[in-house]
CSV table of C-alpha atoms and ligand atoms in Angstrom, one decimal:
chain,number,residue,atom,x,y,z
A,1,MET,CA,52.6,-275.1,-49.8
A,2,PHE,CA,50.4,-278.0,-48.2
A,3,HIS,CA,52.0,-281.4,-48.1
A,4,VAL,CA,49.8,-283.8,-46.5
A,5,ASP,CA,49.8,-287.6,-46.7
A,6,ARG,CA,46.5,-289.4,-45.3
A,7,ILE,CA,43.7,-289.7,-48.4
A,8,ALA,CA,41.2,-288.0,-46.7
A,9,ASP,CA,42.8,-284.0,-46.2
A,10,LEU,CA,44.0,-284.6,-50.0
A,11,ARG,CA,39.8,-285.2,-50.6
A,12,ALA,CA,39.2,-282.7,-47.7
A,13,ALA,CA,42.3,-279.9,-49.9
A,14,CYS,CA,40.3,-279.9,-53.6
A,15,ASP,CA,36.7,-280.7,-53.2
A,16,GLY,CA,38.0,-276.9,-50.4
A,17,ALA,CA,39.7,-275.2,-54.1
A,18,ARG,CA,36.6,-276.1,-56.1
A,19,ALA,CA,33.9,-275.3,-53.9
A,20,ASP,CA,36.6,-271.5,-53.8
A,21,GLY,CA,36.4,-271.7,-58.0
A,22,ARG,CA,39.3,-272.8,-58.7
A,23,ARG,CA,40.3,-275.3,-61.4
A,24,VAL,CA,42.5,-278.4,-59.4
A,25,ALA,CA,44.3,-279.9,-61.8
A,26,VAL,CA,46.7,-283.1,-60.1
A,27,VAL,CA,50.6,-284.1,-62.3
A,28,PRO,CA,51.0,-287.8,-60.6
A,29,THR,CA,54.4,-288.9,-60.0
A,30,MET,CA,57.1,-291.6,-58.1
A,31,GLY,CA,59.0,-288.8,-57.2
A,32,PHE,CA,62.5,-288.8,-57.8
A,33,LEU,CA,61.7,-285.4,-60.2
A,34,HIS,CA,63.3,-283.9,-62.7
A,35,ASP,CA,63.0,-281.0,-64.9
A,36,GLY,CA,60.1,-283.8,-66.7
A,37,HIS,CA,58.0,-283.6,-64.3
A,38,ARG,CA,58.6,-279.7,-63.8
A,39,SER,CA,57.2,-279.2,-66.9
A,40,LEU,CA,54.6,-280.9,-66.3
A,41,MET,CA,53.8,-278.6,-63.6
A,42,ARG,CA,54.6,-275.4,-65.6
A,43,ALA,CA,51.4,-277.2,-68.1
A,44,ALA,CA,49.4,-277.5,-65.0
A,45,ARG,CA,49.6,-274.7,-63.6
A,46,ALA,CA,48.9,-273.1,-67.1
A,47,ALA,CA,45.4,-274.4,-66.9
A,48,ALA,CA,44.3,-274.3,-63.5
A,49,ASP,CA,44.1,-272.5,-59.8
A,50,TYR,CA,44.9,-275.4,-57.9
A,51,VAL,CA,47.8,-278.1,-58.5
A,52,VAL,CA,48.1,-280.9,-57.3
A,53,VAL,CA,51.4,-283.0,-57.2
A,54,THR,CA,51.6,-286.8,-55.8
A,55,ILE,CA,54.0,-289.5,-55.1
A,56,PHE,CA,53.7,-292.2,-54.1
A,57,VAL,CA,55.9,-294.8,-55.6
A,58,ASN,CA,53.1,-297.6,-55.9
A,59,PRO,CA,54.0,-301.2,-56.3
A,60,LEU,CA,51.2,-302.2,-57.3
A,61,GLN,CA,52.7,-301.6,-60.8
A,62,PHE,CA,56.8,-303.0,-60.2
A,63,GLY,CA,57.1,-306.3,-61.2
A,64,ALA,CA,58.5,-309.2,-58.5
A,65,ASN,CA,61.7,-308.2,-60.5
A,66,GLU,CA,61.6,-305.1,-60.8
A,67,ASP,CA,63.2,-302.2,-59.0
A,68,LEU,CA,60.3,-301.4,-56.6
A,69,ASP,CA,63.7,-301.5,-53.1
A,70,ARG,CA,65.6,-299.7,-55.1
A,71,TYR,CA,63.5,-296.7,-56.9
A,72,PRO,CA,64.9,-293.1,-56.6
A,73,ARG,CA,63.6,-291.5,-53.8
A,74,ASP,CA,64.3,-287.9,-52.6
A,75,LEU,CA,61.2,-287.1,-50.9
A,76,ALA,CA,62.7,-283.8,-48.8
A,77,GLY,CA,64.0,-282.9,-52.1
A,78,ASP,CA,60.6,-283.4,-54.6
A,79,LEU,CA,59.8,-280.9,-51.6
A,80,ALA,CA,61.4,-278.1,-52.3
A,81,LEU,CA,61.3,-278.9,-55.6
A,82,CYS,CA,56.8,-278.1,-55.3
A,83,GLU,CA,57.8,-275.6,-53.3
A,84,ALA,CA,59.7,-273.6,-55.6
A,85,GLU,CA,56.9,-274.2,-58.6
A,86,GLY,CA,54.6,-273.1,-57.0
A,87,ILE,CA,53.1,-276.3,-55.9
A,88,ASP,CA,49.7,-275.8,-54.0
A,89,CYS,CA,50.1,-279.4,-52.0
A,90,VAL,CA,51.3,-282.3,-52.7
A,91,PHE,CA,50.2,-285.6,-51.7
A,92,SER,CA,52.7,-288.1,-50.2
A,93,PRO,CA,51.3,-291.4,-48.7
A,94,SER,CA,52.5,-294.6,-47.5
A,95,VAL,CA,51.2,-298.0,-48.7
A,96,ALA,CA,49.3,-298.3,-46.1
A,97,GLU,CA,47.7,-294.9,-46.9
A,98,MET,CA,46.8,-295.7,-50.3
A,99,TYR,CA,46.3,-300.2,-49.9
A,100,PRO,CA,44.9,-300.4,-46.4
A,101,ARG,CA,44.2,-304.5,-47.5
A,102,SER,CA,45.6,-306.0,-50.8
A,103,PRO,CA,43.0,-305.0,-52.9
A,104,LEU,CA,39.9,-306.9,-54.2
A,105,THR,CA,39.1,-303.7,-56.8
A,106,THR,CA,41.4,-303.0,-59.7
A,107,VAL,CA,41.0,-301.5,-63.1
A,108,HIS,CA,42.6,-303.3,-66.5
A,109,VAL,CA,43.0,-301.3,-69.9
A,110,ALA,CA,42.6,-304.7,-72.4
A,111,GLU,CA,43.8,-304.7,-75.8
A,112,LEU,CA,46.0,-301.2,-75.7
A,113,THR,CA,47.8,-303.5,-72.5
A,114,ASP,CA,48.7,-306.7,-73.9
A,115,ASP,CA,51.5,-305.3,-76.3
A,116,LEU,CA,54.8,-303.0,-76.2
A,117,CYS,CA,55.5,-302.7,-72.7
A,118,GLY,CA,52.8,-304.6,-71.4
A,119,ALA,CA,54.7,-307.6,-73.1
A,120,ALA,CA,57.6,-307.6,-70.9
A,121,ARG,CA,55.3,-306.5,-68.0
A,122,PRO,CA,52.0,-307.6,-67.5
A,123,THR,CA,50.6,-307.0,-65.0
A,124,HIS,CA,51.9,-302.9,-64.5
A,125,PHE,CA,49.3,-301.4,-66.3
A,126,ASP,CA,47.5,-302.8,-64.2
A,127,GLY,CA,48.6,-301.3,-61.4
A,128,VAL,CA,48.9,-298.3,-62.9
A,129,THR,CA,45.4,-297.6,-63.8
A,130,THR,CA,43.8,-298.8,-60.4
A,131,VAL,CA,46.4,-297.1,-58.4
A,132,VAL,CA,45.4,-293.4,-61.0
A,133,ALA,CA,42.1,-294.5,-60.6
A,134,LYS,CA,42.1,-294.5,-56.7
A,135,LEU,CA,44.1,-290.8,-57.6
A,136,PHE,CA,40.8,-289.3,-59.9
A,137,ALA,CA,38.5,-290.7,-56.7
A,138,ILE,CA,40.3,-288.7,-54.3
A,139,VAL,CA,41.1,-285.6,-56.5
A,140,GLY,CA,38.0,-285.2,-57.4
A,141,PRO,CA,36.6,-283.3,-60.8
A,142,CYS,CA,40.4,-282.6,-62.3
A,143,ALA,CA,42.4,-282.0,-65.6
A,144,ALA,CA,45.6,-284.6,-64.9
A,145,PHE,CA,48.6,-283.9,-66.4
A,146,PHE,CA,50.5,-287.3,-68.1
A,147,GLY,CA,53.9,-287.0,-70.5
A,148,ARG,CA,54.2,-289.0,-74.0
A,149,LYS,CA,57.1,-289.7,-72.7
A,150,ASP,CA,55.3,-292.7,-71.6
A,151,ALA,CA,53.8,-292.8,-74.9
A,152,GLN,CA,51.4,-296.3,-73.6
A,153,GLN,CA,50.5,-295.1,-70.3
A,154,LEU,CA,48.5,-292.1,-71.7
A,155,ALA,CA,47.4,-293.7,-74.3
A,156,VAL,CA,45.6,-296.1,-71.0
A,157,VAL,CA,44.6,-294.1,-68.8
A,158,THR,CA,43.1,-291.7,-71.7
A,159,ARG,CA,40.8,-294.6,-72.3
A,160,MET,CA,40.6,-296.1,-69.2
A,161,ALA,CA,39.0,-291.9,-67.7
A,162,ASP,CA,37.5,-291.9,-70.9
A,163,ASP,CA,35.6,-295.4,-70.4
A,164,LEU,CA,34.8,-295.5,-66.5
A,165,ASN,CA,32.9,-291.8,-67.6
A,166,LEU,CA,36.0,-290.2,-65.1
A,167,PRO,CA,35.4,-286.4,-64.6
A,168,VAL,CA,39.0,-286.1,-65.3
A,169,GLU,CA,40.5,-284.6,-68.0
A,170,VAL,CA,44.0,-286.1,-69.5
A,171,VAL,CA,45.9,-284.0,-70.9
A,172,GLY,CA,49.9,-284.8,-72.8
A,173,CYS,CA,53.2,-283.2,-72.4
A,174,PRO,CA,56.2,-283.0,-74.9
A,175,ILE,CA,58.7,-285.4,-73.3
A,176,VAL,CA,61.2,-283.1,-71.6
A,177,ARG,CA,64.7,-283.9,-73.5
A,178,GLU,CA,69.1,-283.5,-71.5
A,179,ALA,CA,70.3,-281.9,-74.2
A,180,ASP,CA,72.5,-284.4,-75.9
A,181,GLY,CA,68.7,-286.4,-76.4
A,182,LEU,CA,68.7,-288.0,-73.4
A,183,ALA,CA,64.7,-288.4,-72.1
A,184,MET,CA,64.8,-287.7,-68.8
A,185,SER,CA,63.6,-290.4,-66.2
A,186,SER,CA,64.7,-290.8,-62.6
A,187,ARG,CA,66.2,-294.1,-63.6
A,188,ASN,CA,68.3,-292.7,-65.6
A,189,ALA,CA,70.4,-292.1,-62.0
A,190,TYR,CA,70.6,-295.6,-62.5
A,191,LEU,CA,73.0,-295.4,-65.6
A,192,ALA,CA,76.7,-295.3,-65.0
A,193,ALA,CA,79.0,-292.6,-67.5
A,194,GLU,CA,79.4,-295.6,-70.0
A,195,ASP,CA,75.7,-296.4,-70.1
A,196,ARG,CA,74.7,-293.2,-70.3
A,197,THR,CA,76.3,-292.4,-72.9
A,198,ALA,CA,75.2,-295.7,-75.0
A,199,ALA,CA,71.8,-294.9,-73.8
A,200,LEU,CA,72.2,-291.6,-76.2
A,201,VAL,CA,71.9,-294.6,-79.4
A,202,LEU,CA,67.8,-294.4,-78.3
A,203,SER,CA,67.3,-290.5,-79.0
A,204,ARG,CA,69.2,-290.9,-81.8
A,205,ALA,CA,68.1,-294.5,-83.7
A,206,LEU,CA,63.8,-292.6,-83.3
A,207,ARG,CA,65.5,-289.3,-84.7
A,208,GLY,CA,66.7,-291.0,-88.1
A,209,ALA,CA,63.4,-292.8,-88.1
A,210,ALA,CA,61.7,-289.3,-88.2
A,211,ASP,CA,64.5,-288.3,-90.9
A,212,ALA,CA,63.1,-290.5,-92.7
A,213,ILE,CA,59.4,-289.8,-92.7
A,214,ILE,CA,60.0,-286.3,-93.5
A,215,ALA,CA,62.5,-287.5,-96.2
A,216,GLY,CA,59.4,-289.7,-97.7
A,217,ALA,CA,59.5,-293.3,-96.1
A,218,ARG,CA,56.0,-294.9,-95.7
A,219,ASP,CA,57.1,-299.0,-94.3
A,220,PRO,CA,56.2,-300.0,-90.7
A,221,ARG,CA,58.5,-302.7,-91.2
A,222,ALA,CA,61.4,-301.4,-92.7
A,223,LEU,CA,61.3,-298.5,-90.1
A,224,GLU,CA,61.5,-300.9,-87.4
A,225,ARG,CA,64.6,-302.9,-89.2
A,226,ALA,CA,66.8,-299.5,-89.6
A,227,VAL,CA,66.0,-298.3,-85.8
A,228,ALA,CA,66.5,-302.3,-84.8
A,229,THR,CA,69.9,-302.2,-87.3
A,230,THR,CA,71.0,-298.0,-85.1
A,231,VAL,CA,70.9,-299.4,-81.6
A,232,GLY,CA,71.8,-303.1,-82.3
A,233,ALA,CA,75.4,-301.2,-83.5
A,234,GLU,CA,75.6,-300.2,-79.3
A,235,PRO,CA,76.6,-303.2,-78.1
A,236,ARG,CA,75.3,-302.2,-74.0
A,237,VAL,CA,72.4,-301.9,-75.0
A,238,ALA,CA,69.1,-305.1,-75.1
A,239,LEU,CA,66.7,-303.9,-77.4
A,240,GLU,CA,63.7,-305.1,-76.8
A,241,TYR,CA,61.3,-304.2,-78.9
A,242,VAL,CA,60.3,-301.1,-80.8
A,243,GLU,CA,57.1,-300.3,-83.2
A,244,VAL,CA,55.0,-298.8,-85.0
A,245,ARG,CA,51.8,-297.6,-84.2
A,246,ASP,CA,49.2,-295.9,-83.8
A,247,ALA,CA,49.4,-292.7,-81.5
A,248,HIS,CA,46.0,-293.6,-80.0
A,249,GLU,CA,45.0,-296.4,-80.3
A,250,LEU,CA,48.8,-297.9,-80.4
A,251,SER,CA,47.2,-300.1,-83.5
A,252,ARG,CA,49.2,-301.3,-85.8
A,253,MET,CA,50.2,-299.8,-89.5
A,254,VAL,CA,50.1,-300.8,-92.5
A,255,VAL,CA,50.3,-297.7,-94.3
A,256,LEU,CA,52.1,-294.4,-92.2
A,257,ASP,CA,49.4,-292.3,-91.4
A,258,GLY,CA,47.8,-289.4,-88.7
A,259,SER,CA,49.4,-289.7,-85.8
A,260,VAL,CA,52.4,-291.8,-86.3
A,261,LEU,CA,54.2,-293.5,-83.1
A,262,ILE,CA,57.9,-295.1,-82.9
A,263,ALA,CA,58.5,-296.8,-79.5
A,264,ILE,CA,60.8,-297.8,-77.7
A,265,ALA,CA,62.3,-299.9,-74.9
A,266,ALA,CA,65.8,-300.9,-74.5
A,267,ARG,CA,68.0,-302.3,-71.8
A,268,VAL,CA,70.8,-300.6,-70.4
A,269,GLY,CA,73.3,-302.5,-68.8
A,270,ALA,CA,70.7,-303.0,-65.7
A,271,THR,CA,68.4,-300.2,-66.5
A,272,ARG,CA,65.5,-300.6,-68.8
A,273,LEU,CA,64.5,-297.2,-70.9
A,274,ILE,CA,61.7,-296.6,-72.7
A,275,ASP,CA,61.3,-294.1,-75.7
A,276,ASN,CA,59.3,-292.6,-78.3
A,277,VAL,CA,59.1,-289.4,-81.3
A,278,VAL,CA,55.1,-289.8,-82.7
A,279,VAL,CA,55.6,-288.0,-86.4
A,280,ARG,CA,52.5,-286.8,-88.1
A,281,ILE,CA,51.0,-287.3,-91.6
A,282,ASP,CA,48.9,-285.1,-92.8
A,283,ASP,CA,47.3,-283.0,-95.7
A,284,ALA,CA,49.8,-280.3,-94.3
A,285,GLY,CA,52.8,-281.5,-94.9
A,286,VAL,CA,55.1,-284.0,-91.8
A,287,THR,CA,56.3,-282.8,-88.0
A,288,ALA,CA,58.0,-285.2,-85.6
A,289,ASP,CA,57.4,-284.2,-81.6
A,290,LEU,CA,60.6,-285.3,-80.3
A,291,GLY,CA,59.8,-283.4,-77.3
A,292,VAL,CA,61.7,-280.5,-76.0
A,293,VAL,CA,65.2,-279.6,-74.7
A,294,ALA,CA,66.1,-278.0,-71.7
A,295,ALA,CA,62.4,-277.1,-71.8
A,296,VAL,CA,62.1,-275.4,-68.1
A,297,GLU,CA,64.8,-272.9,-66.3
A,298,ARG,CA,65.4,-274.1,-63.4
A,299,PRO,CA,63.8,-271.6,-60.6
B,1,AMP,P1,56.6,-290.8,-63.2
B,1,AMP,O1,57.6,-290.5,-62.1
B,1,AMP,O2,58.6,-291.6,-63.5
B,1,AMP,O3,55.7,-292.2,-62.9
B,1,AMP,O4,56.8,-290.2,-63.9
B,1,AMP,C1,55.6,-289.5,-63.7
B,1,AMP,C2,54.6,-288.7,-64.9
B,1,AMP,O5,55.9,-287.5,-65.3
B,1,AMP,C3,54.5,-289.8,-66.2
B,1,AMP,O6,53.2,-288.4,-66.3
B,1,AMP,C4,55.4,-289.5,-66.1
B,1,AMP,O7,55.9,-290.2,-68.0
B,1,AMP,C5,55.7,-288.2,-66.9
B,1,AMP,N1,57.4,-288.4,-67.3
B,1,AMP,C6,58.3,-288.6,-67.2
B,1,AMP,N2,60.0,-288.5,-67.6
B,1,AMP,C7,59.3,-287.1,-68.3
B,1,AMP,C8,59.9,-286.2,-69.6
B,1,AMP,N3,60.9,-287.1,-69.6
B,1,AMP,N4,59.3,-286.0,-69.9
B,1,AMP,C9,57.7,-285.2,-69.7
B,1,AMP,N5,57.3,-286.4,-69.5
B,1,AMP,C10,58.1,-287.1,-67.8
């Protein structure tokens, strides 16, 4: 496995792979890798011949009072995991390498970033799109794999690539959950035992909403109220939002149809968690995509 921390080296590696006729895929991450990241790597591996994982805790996407300084890091463990997954190249740049000076050029995707997580984190998505645009510019033509756990991020990055004609196919991958339903997240490492148990209310509430739609519920506001009531019964969990949206446009829905995203953000103790379910409603019927449990066996 090739491990680089210089932009020029990553660019040369990707250019070289394409010159050899290999298809390049990239999996952007902030490290502290878990089975969710691993499932993205496997999807990338299945679609491409040269798989790059990027590991960068991007300061630009953290707000002033957020967890940048204490974000969990384990580069040695991450490299071992990537090696075991047969990754071709890991890029783990320093902040100085990515931002030698404070950037005067940033990428802003309007509207899609206004609410949901954008409401509580007003600078977050500009940080995400700016760093992802830089990574896309460095890696070059490729497929890029993102988790549906960050549903708004996936919609925003997809729209950015489309609006800017970036030579990147953005691919969304299922949410990977712990056996008890908790969506995997590097931030789960922050959770004390009681908070971790309390956090299960999020996936339980989403499952309930999906079941209600399968049973015929079609009123988005009533579904939001039901989820809020379920989450509200857990005193350790403070709901930030629950929203029923079109999964692609993130627009509000009056009557449920097509791909319906039910997205939650909540604070469990000091930790902010997000989760969601997508329910597809079409002529063939109603199917819920809550993701997968323990999708990948460890090598
Ligand atoms: P992060 O390291 O948290 O920035 O995440 C890097 C990528 O992994 C993003 O595309 C996330 O959506 C994805 N990801 C994180 N957690 C999960 C999960 N539980 N299931 C699937 N994808 C995930």
